[in-house]
PDB file of C-alpha atoms in Angstrom:
ATOM      1  CA  GLU A 183       6.485  -5.723 -13.925  1.00 93.00           C
ATOM      2  CA  ILE A 184       6.789  -8.366 -11.217  1.00 96.00           C
ATOM      3  CA  VAL A 185       3.466 -10.132 -10.640  1.00 98.00           C
ATOM      4  CA  LEU A 186       2.838 -11.416  -7.117  1.00 98.00           C
ATOM      5  CA  THR A 187       0.427 -14.306  -6.627  1.00 98.00           C
ATOM      6  CA  GLN A 188      -0.866 -14.946  -3.120  1.00 98.00           C
ATOM      7  CA  SER A 189      -2.390 -18.184  -1.905  1.00 95.00           C
ATOM      8  CA  PRO A 190      -4.738 -19.268  -0.650  1.00 97.00           C
ATOM      9  CA  GLY A 191      -7.312 -16.620  -1.421  1.00 97.00           C
ATOM     10  CA  THR A 192      -9.074 -17.308   1.858  1.00 98.00           C
ATOM     11  CA  LEU A 193      -7.845 -19.092   4.963  1.00 98.00           C
ATOM     12  CA  SER A 194     -10.452 -20.237   7.518  1.00 98.00           C
ATOM     13  CA  LEU A 195      -8.901 -20.842  10.903  1.00 97.00           C
ATOM     14  CA  SER A 196      -9.715 -20.662  14.607  1.00 97.00           C
ATOM     15  CA  PRO A 197      -8.063 -18.410  17.177  1.00 97.00           C
ATOM     16  CA  GLY A 198      -4.903 -20.042  18.494  1.00 97.00           C
ATOM     17  CA  GLU A 199      -4.189 -21.832  15.218  1.00 98.00           C
ATOM     18  CA  ARG A 200      -1.182 -21.249  12.979  1.00 98.00           C
ATOM     19  CA  ALA A 201      -1.608 -19.358   9.706  1.00 98.00           C
ATOM     20  CA  THR A 202       0.719 -19.813   6.746  1.00 98.00           C
ATOM     21  CA  LEU A 203       0.308 -17.408   3.815  1.00 98.00           C
ATOM     22  CA  SER A 204       2.190 -17.701   0.551  1.00 98.00           C
ATOM     23  CA  CYS A 205       3.394 -15.070  -1.928  1.00 98.00           C
ATOM     24  CA  ARG A 206       4.994 -16.181  -5.192  1.00 98.00           C
ATOM     25  CA  ALA A 207       6.695 -13.768  -7.582  1.00 98.00           C
ATOM     26  CA  SER A 208       6.822 -14.055 -11.376  1.00 97.00           C
ATOM     27  CA  GLN A 209      10.564 -13.300 -11.228  1.00 96.00           C
ATOM     28  CA  SER A 210      13.173 -13.090  -8.536  1.00 95.00           C
ATOM     29  CA  VAL A 211      12.674 -10.256  -6.054  1.00 95.00           C
ATOM     30  CA  SER A 212      16.030  -8.552  -5.686  1.00 85.00           C
ATOM     31  CA  SER A 213      17.672  -8.465  -2.249  1.00 82.00           C
ATOM     32  CA  SER A 214      14.479  -9.863  -0.701  1.00 88.00           C
ATOM     33  CA  TYR A 215      12.709  -6.535  -1.073  1.00 96.00           C
ATOM     34  CA  LEU A 216       9.439  -8.094  -0.023  1.00 97.00           C
ATOM     35  CA  ALA A 217       6.980  -6.623   2.500  1.00 98.00           C
ATOM     36  CA  TRP A 218       3.740  -7.750   4.105  1.00 98.00           C
ATOM     37  CA  TYR A 219       0.781  -5.595   5.157  1.00 98.00           C
ATOM     38  CA  GLN A 220      -2.370  -6.234   7.139  1.00 98.00           C
ATOM     39  CA  GLN A 221      -5.622  -4.487   6.295  1.00 98.00           C
ATOM     40  CA  LYS A 222      -8.862  -4.487   8.256  1.00 98.00           C
ATOM     41  CA  PRO A 223     -12.185  -3.310   6.830  1.00 96.00           C
ATOM     42  CA  GLY A 224     -12.402   0.440   6.474  1.00 96.00           C
ATOM     43  CA  GLN A 225      -8.771   0.955   7.451  1.00 97.00           C
ATOM     44  CA  ALA A 226      -5.554   1.724   5.647  1.00 98.00           C
ATOM     45  CA  PRO A 227      -2.987  -1.082   5.372  1.00 98.00           C
ATOM     46  CA  ARG A 228      -0.488  -1.557   8.212  1.00 98.00           C
ATOM     47  CA  LEU A 229       3.113  -2.527   7.593  1.00 98.00           C
ATOM     48  CA  LEU A 230       4.031  -5.845   9.254  1.00 98.00           C
ATOM     49  CA  ILE A 231       7.209  -7.192   7.637  1.00 98.00           C
ATOM     50  CA  TYR A 232       9.908  -5.741   5.354  1.00 97.00           C
ATOM     51  CA  GLY A 233      13.046  -7.207   3.842  1.00 96.00           C
ATOM     52  CA  ALA A 234      11.171 -10.517   3.765  1.00 97.00           C
ATOM     53  CA  SER A 235      11.761 -11.220   7.471  1.00 97.00           C
ATOM     54  CA  SER A 236      12.195  -8.019   9.522  1.00 97.00           C
ATOM     55  CA  ARG A 237       9.278  -7.008  11.702  1.00 98.00           C
ATOM     56  CA  ALA A 238       8.189  -3.400  11.556  1.00 97.00           C
ATOM     57  CA  THR A 239       8.093  -1.323  14.706  1.00 96.00           C
ATOM     58  CA  GLY A 240       5.518  -2.535  17.233  1.00 97.00           C
ATOM     59  CA  ILE A 241       4.617  -5.735  15.408  1.00 98.00           C
ATOM     60  CA  PRO A 242       4.189  -8.719  17.740  1.00 98.00           C
ATOM     61  CA  ASP A 243       6.619 -11.597  17.406  1.00 97.00           C
ATOM     62  CA  ARG A 244       3.843 -14.036  16.491  1.00 98.00           C
ATOM     63  CA  PHE A 245       4.214 -12.550  12.982  1.00 98.00           C
ATOM     64  CA  SER A 246       7.200 -13.811  11.034  1.00 98.00           C
ATOM     65  CA  GLY A 247       8.296 -13.679   7.424  1.00 98.00           C
ATOM     66  CA  SER A 248      10.605 -15.904   5.438  1.00 97.00           C
ATOM     67  CA  GLY A 249      11.672 -16.712   1.920  1.00 96.00           C
ATOM     68  CA  SER A 250      13.823 -15.429  -0.897  1.00 95.00           C
ATOM     69  CA  GLY A 251      13.954 -15.321  -4.673  1.00 95.00           C
ATOM     70  CA  THR A 252      10.422 -16.012  -5.832  1.00 97.00           C
ATOM     71  CA  ASP A 253       8.821 -17.708  -2.816  1.00 97.00           C
ATOM     72  CA  PHE A 254       7.880 -15.937   0.396  1.00 98.00           C
ATOM     73  CA  THR A 255       5.819 -16.837   3.433  1.00 98.00           C
ATOM     74  CA  LEU A 256       4.097 -14.947   6.210  1.00 98.00           C
ATOM     75  CA  THR A 257       3.433 -17.034   9.324  1.00 98.00           C
ATOM     76  CA  ILE A 258       1.213 -16.085  12.222  1.00 98.00           C
ATOM     77  CA  SER A 259       2.171 -18.538  14.935  1.00 97.00           C
ATOM     78  CA  ARG A 260      -1.011 -18.341  17.022  1.00 97.00           C
ATOM     79  CA  LEU A 261      -3.947 -16.360  15.715  1.00 98.00           C
ATOM     80  CA  GLU A 262      -5.365 -13.715  18.005  1.00 98.00           C
ATOM     81  CA  PRO A 263      -8.896 -12.327  17.419  1.00 97.00           C
ATOM     82  CA  GLU A 264      -7.434  -9.086  16.059  1.00 97.00           C
ATOM     83  CA  ASP A 265      -5.415 -10.948  13.400  1.00 98.00           C
ATOM     84  CA  PHE A 266      -8.437 -11.814  11.268  1.00 98.00           C
ATOM     85  CA  ALA A 267      -7.942  -9.510   8.306  1.00 98.00           C
ATOM     86  CA  VAL A 268      -6.641  -9.361   4.715  1.00 98.00           C
ATOM     87  CA  TYR A 269      -2.903  -9.662   4.155  1.00 98.00           C
ATOM     88  CA  TYR A 270      -0.995  -8.335   1.159  1.00 98.00           C
ATOM     89  CA  CYS A 271       2.555  -8.879  -0.003  1.00 98.00           C
ATOM     90  CA  GLN A 272       4.413  -6.145  -1.870  1.00 98.00           C
ATOM     91  CA  GLN A 273       7.713  -6.160  -3.712  1.00 97.00           C
ATOM     92  CA  TYR A 274       9.790  -3.005  -3.819  1.00 96.00           C
ATOM     93  CA  GLY A 275      12.951  -4.062  -5.639  1.00 94.00           C
ATOM     94  CA  SER A 276      11.475  -2.597  -8.797  1.00 93.00           C
ATOM     95  CA  SER A 277       8.405  -0.492  -9.516  1.00 95.00           C
ATOM     96  CA  PRO A 278       6.182  -1.630  -6.612  1.00 97.00           C
ATOM     97  CA  THR A 279       3.505  -4.216  -7.048  1.00 97.00           C
ATOM     98  CA  PHE A 280       1.143  -5.923  -4.615  1.00 98.00           C
ATOM     99  CA  GLY A 281      -0.268  -9.404  -4.443  1.00 98.00           C
ATOM    100  CA  GLY A 282      -4.016  -9.957  -4.648  1.00 98.00           C
ATOM    101  CA  GLY A 283      -4.349 -10.593  -0.934  1.00 98.00           C
ATOM    102  CA  THR A 284      -5.217 -13.464   1.417  1.00 98.00           C
ATOM    103  CA  LYS A 285      -8.204 -13.142   3.692  1.00 98.00           C
ATOM    104  CA  VAL A 286      -7.816 -14.816   7.052  1.00 98.00           C
ATOM    105  CA  GLU A 287     -11.278 -15.458   8.414  1.00 97.00           C
ATOM    106  CA  ILE A 288     -12.670 -17.026  11.559  1.00 95.00           C
ATOM    107  CA  LYS A 289     -13.667 -20.644  11.104  1.00 93.00           C
TER     108      LYS A 289
ATOM    109  CA  GLN B 571       3.566  11.837  15.681  1.00 96.00           C
ATOM    110  CA  VAL B 572       3.571  11.183  11.940  1.00 97.00           C
ATOM    111  CA  GLN B 573       0.230  11.973  10.283  1.00 98.00           C
ATOM    112  CA  LEU B 574      -0.975  12.063   6.737  1.00 98.00           C
ATOM    113  CA  VAL B 575      -4.359  13.735   6.367  1.00 98.00           C
ATOM    114  CA  GLN B 576      -6.130  13.529   3.032  1.00 98.00           C
ATOM    115  CA  SER B 577      -8.861  15.622   1.477  1.00 98.00           C
ATOM    116  CA  GLY B 578     -12.461  14.527   1.468  1.00 98.00           C
ATOM    117  CA  ALA B 579     -14.532  12.294  -0.757  1.00 98.00           C
ATOM    118  CA  GLU B 580     -15.163  13.337  -4.353  1.00 98.00           C
ATOM    119  CA  VAL B 581     -17.827  12.514  -6.912  1.00 98.00           C
ATOM    120  CA  LYS B 582     -16.843  13.111 -10.514  1.00 98.00           C
ATOM    121  CA  LYS B 583     -18.315  12.503 -13.953  1.00 98.00           C
ATOM    122  CA  PRO B 584     -16.540  10.383 -16.548  1.00 98.00           C
ATOM    123  CA  GLY B 585     -13.954  12.410 -18.450  1.00 98.00           C
ATOM    124  CA  ALA B 586     -13.383  14.854 -15.559  1.00 98.00           C
ATOM    125  CA  SER B 587     -10.306  15.213 -13.381  1.00 98.00           C
ATOM    126  CA  VAL B 588      -9.829  14.855  -9.647  1.00 98.00           C
ATOM    127  CA  LYS B 589      -7.138  16.257  -7.385  1.00 98.00           C
ATOM    128  CA  VAL B 590      -6.559  14.675  -3.975  1.00 98.00           C
ATOM    129  CA  SER B 591      -4.359  16.282  -1.332  1.00 98.00           C
ATOM    130  CA  CYS B 592      -2.275  14.754   1.435  1.00 98.00           C
ATOM    131  CA  LYS B 593      -1.028  16.955   4.260  1.00 98.00           C
ATOM    132  CA  ALA B 594       1.953  15.636   6.182  1.00 98.00           C
ATOM    133  CA  SER B 595       2.907  16.468   9.765  1.00 98.00           C
ATOM    134  CA  GLY B 596       5.158  15.108  12.486  1.00 98.00           C
ATOM    135  CA  TYR B 597       8.237  14.566  10.302  1.00 98.00           C
ATOM    136  CA  THR B 598      10.431  16.340   7.777  1.00 98.00           C
ATOM    137  CA  PHE B 599       8.230  16.410   4.670  1.00 97.00           C
ATOM    138  CA  THR B 600      11.128  16.753   2.239  1.00 97.00           C
ATOM    139  CA  GLY B 601      12.982  13.789   3.718  1.00 96.00           C
ATOM    140  CA  TYR B 602      10.781  10.986   2.461  1.00 97.00           C
ATOM    141  CA  TYR B 603       9.115   9.941  -0.756  1.00 97.00           C
ATOM    142  CA  LEU B 604       5.340  10.180  -0.811  1.00 98.00           C
ATOM    143  CA  HIS B 605       3.530   7.401  -2.665  1.00 98.00           C
ATOM    144  CA  TRP B 606      -0.027   7.011  -3.937  1.00 98.00           C
ATOM    145  CA  VAL B 607      -1.845   3.687  -3.797  1.00 98.00           C
ATOM    146  CA  ARG B 608      -5.440   3.015  -4.771  1.00 98.00           C
ATOM    147  CA  GLN B 609      -7.954   0.323  -3.937  1.00 98.00           C
ATOM    148  CA  ALA B 610     -11.096  -0.308  -5.948  1.00 98.00           C
ATOM    149  CA  PRO B 611     -14.162  -1.505  -3.975  1.00 97.00           C
ATOM    150  CA  GLY B 612     -13.575  -5.042  -2.724  1.00 95.00           C
ATOM    151  CA  GLN B 613     -10.281  -5.270  -4.606  1.00 97.00           C
ATOM    152  CA  GLY B 614      -6.572  -5.256  -3.819  1.00 97.00           C
ATOM    153  CA  LEU B 615      -3.960  -2.522  -3.630  1.00 98.00           C
ATOM    154  CA  GLU B 616      -2.498  -0.834  -6.721  1.00 98.00           C
ATOM    155  CA  TRP B 617       0.591   1.396  -6.684  1.00 98.00           C
ATOM    156  CA  MET B 618       0.212   4.528  -8.783  1.00 98.00           C
ATOM    157  CA  GLY B 619       3.458   6.369  -8.329  1.00 98.00           C
ATOM    158  CA  ARG B 620       5.601   8.451  -6.047  1.00 98.00           C
ATOM    159  CA  ILE B 621       6.976  11.938  -5.639  1.00 98.00           C
ATOM    160  CA  ASN B 622      10.190  13.115  -4.058  1.00 97.00           C
ATOM    161  CA  PRO B 623       8.982  16.133  -2.076  1.00 97.00           C
ATOM    162  CA  ASN B 624      12.487  17.577  -1.963  1.00 96.00           C
ATOM    163  CA  SER B 625      13.154  17.691  -5.714  1.00 96.00           C
ATOM    164  CA  GLY B 626       9.637  17.300  -7.063  1.00 97.00           C
ATOM    165  CA  GLY B 627      10.804  14.343  -9.129  1.00 97.00           C
ATOM    166  CA  THR B 628       8.194  11.735  -9.891  1.00 97.00           C
ATOM    167  CA  ASN B 629       7.878   8.101 -10.972  1.00 97.00           C
ATOM    168  CA  TYR B 630       4.561   6.796 -12.250  1.00 98.00           C
ATOM    169  CA  ALA B 631       3.297   3.266 -12.779  1.00 97.00           C
ATOM    170  CA  GLN B 632       3.141   2.601 -16.499  1.00 96.00           C
ATOM    171  CA  LYS B 633      -0.613   2.061 -16.309  1.00 96.00           C
ATOM    172  CA  PHE B 634      -1.153   5.672 -15.244  1.00 97.00           C
ATOM    173  CA  GLN B 635       1.441   7.418 -17.386  1.00 96.00           C
ATOM    174  CA  GLY B 636      -0.142  10.356 -19.182  1.00 96.00           C
ATOM    175  CA  ARG B 637      -3.160  10.474 -16.854  1.00 98.00           C
ATOM    176  CA  VAL B 638      -1.645  11.094 -13.438  1.00 98.00           C
ATOM    177  CA  THR B 639       0.269  14.085 -12.131  1.00 98.00           C
ATOM    178  CA  MET B 640       1.862  14.231  -8.687  1.00 98.00           C
ATOM    179  CA  THR B 641       2.968  17.534  -7.249  1.00 98.00           C
ATOM    180  CA  ARG B 642       3.815  19.024  -3.912  1.00 98.00           C
ATOM    181  CA  ASP B 643       3.859  22.331  -2.038  1.00 98.00           C
ATOM    182  CA  THR B 644       6.680  22.291   0.485  1.00 98.00           C
ATOM    183  CA  SER B 645       5.480  25.540   2.111  1.00 97.00           C
ATOM    184  CA  ILE B 646       2.454  23.699   3.483  1.00 98.00           C
ATOM    185  CA  ASN B 647       3.848  20.124   3.593  1.00 98.00           C
ATOM    186  CA  THR B 648       1.228  18.887   1.182  1.00 98.00           C
ATOM    187  CA  ALA B 649       1.334  16.500  -1.737  1.00 98.00           C
ATOM    188  CA  TYR B 650      -1.222  16.227  -4.512  1.00 98.00           C
ATOM    189  CA  MET B 651      -2.320  13.538  -6.897  1.00 98.00           C
ATOM    190  CA  GLU B 652      -4.356  14.560  -9.945  1.00 98.00           C
ATOM    191  CA  LEU B 653      -5.953  11.932 -12.159  1.00 98.00           C
ATOM    192  CA  SER B 654      -7.471  13.003 -15.441  1.00 98.00           C
ATOM    193  CA  ARG B 655      -9.877  11.527 -18.007  1.00 98.00           C
ATOM    194  CA  LEU B 656     -11.657   9.640 -15.271  1.00 98.00           C
ATOM    195  CA  ARG B 657     -13.476   6.416 -16.065  1.00 98.00           C
ATOM    196  CA  SER B 658     -15.909   4.392 -13.968  1.00 97.00           C
ATOM    197  CA  ASP B 659     -13.182   1.909 -13.130  1.00 97.00           C
ATOM    198  CA  ASP B 660     -11.210   4.702 -11.444  1.00 98.00           C
ATOM    199  CA  THR B 661     -13.759   4.523  -8.620  1.00 98.00           C
ATOM    200  CA  ALA B 662     -11.575   3.665  -5.663  1.00 98.00           C
ATOM    201  CA  VAL B 663     -10.154   4.738  -2.333  1.00 98.00           C
ATOM    202  CA  TYR B 664      -6.944   6.646  -2.960  1.00 98.00           C
ATOM    203  CA  TYR B 665      -4.260   6.531  -0.265  1.00 98.00           C
ATOM    204  CA  CYS B 666      -1.087   8.498   0.201  1.00 98.00           C
ATOM    205  CA  ALA B 667       1.681   6.725   2.075  1.00 98.00           C
ATOM    206  CA  ARG B 668       5.160   7.677   3.303  1.00 98.00           C
ATOM    207  CA  GLY B 669       7.944   5.667   1.739  1.00 97.00           C
ATOM    208  CA  ILE B 670      10.963   4.506   3.706  1.00 92.00           C
ATOM    209  CA  GLY B 671      13.816   2.099   3.346  1.00 86.00           C
ATOM    210  CA  SER B 672      15.769   0.793   0.393  1.00 84.00           C
ATOM    211  CA  ALA B 673      15.019   0.521  -3.294  1.00 87.00           C
ATOM    212  CA  TRP B 674      11.538   1.742  -4.153  1.00 90.00           C
ATOM    213  CA  GLY B 675      10.511   1.737  -0.515  1.00 89.00           C
ATOM    214  CA  ILE B 676       7.945   0.364   1.858  1.00 95.00           C
ATOM    215  CA  PHE B 677       5.043   2.291   3.318  1.00 97.00           C
ATOM    216  CA  ASP B 678       5.114   2.888   7.037  1.00 96.00           C
ATOM    217  CA  TYR B 679       2.458   5.593   7.457  1.00 98.00           C
ATOM    218  CA  TRP B 680      -0.714   5.927   5.415  1.00 98.00           C
ATOM    219  CA  GLY B 681      -3.374   8.571   5.021  1.00 98.00           C
ATOM    220  CA  GLN B 682      -6.965   7.754   5.902  1.00 98.00           C
ATOM    221  CA  GLY B 683      -7.905   7.369   2.261  1.00 98.00           C
ATOM    222  CA  THR B 684     -10.059   9.428  -0.083  1.00 98.00           C
ATOM    223  CA  LEU B 685     -13.002   7.836  -1.852  1.00 98.00           C
ATOM    224  CA  VAL B 686     -13.307   8.984  -5.441  1.00 98.00           C
ATOM    225  CA  THR B 687     -16.531   7.939  -7.145  1.00 98.00           C
ATOM    226  CA  VAL B 688     -16.804   8.282 -10.915  1.00 98.00           C
ATOM    227  CA  SER B 689     -20.380   8.157 -12.091  1.00 97.00           C
ATOM    228  CA  SER B 690     -22.546   9.820 -14.681  1.00 95.00           C
TER     229      SER B 690
END
């Protein structure tokens, strides 16, 4: 099983700032089968990024993904009020696993 | 529009079983895998397994092998997840999600979640 470790656990930022979230895999994720989800309290997760860097339908271009192998990054270029949430990475090159999440909170 | 509508909250005693349903609409039910993901209170997401609604074939996470059964009824576009021998740490919100894309898939549409509480 591929273990995904997300850091930091919590990111305290102000609206308009840049957020950089990390996801590290215990072994190489084949063909960059890495996705990112956003989850707000009481809601189901929402797909943001797949294939490490492709935005899902309707996702604003302030969200971008990068990385390959074992190191992946989700960047939110300028935080909007609605972006404060928990973010999860997921690998799907083998039996799916999720990272533990990064909470982006208002500073 | 694509919708996944799940059954309501359940309260079960330890050792019992629970069966959660997920009714799909707005797309061809047999054309996409249906996955189950759970989330314990205040915790992260955990993949449980998937079912191919066309063939009925299943893949389960090793952790749940022997305790989980995923089935489907194509006549009513509904998938089911049954978890047996419930323990207190099975208390969680259980989600169904449509799988798309390559390899094991990503999840583009999710149900609203079903809270299962296991308590004596």
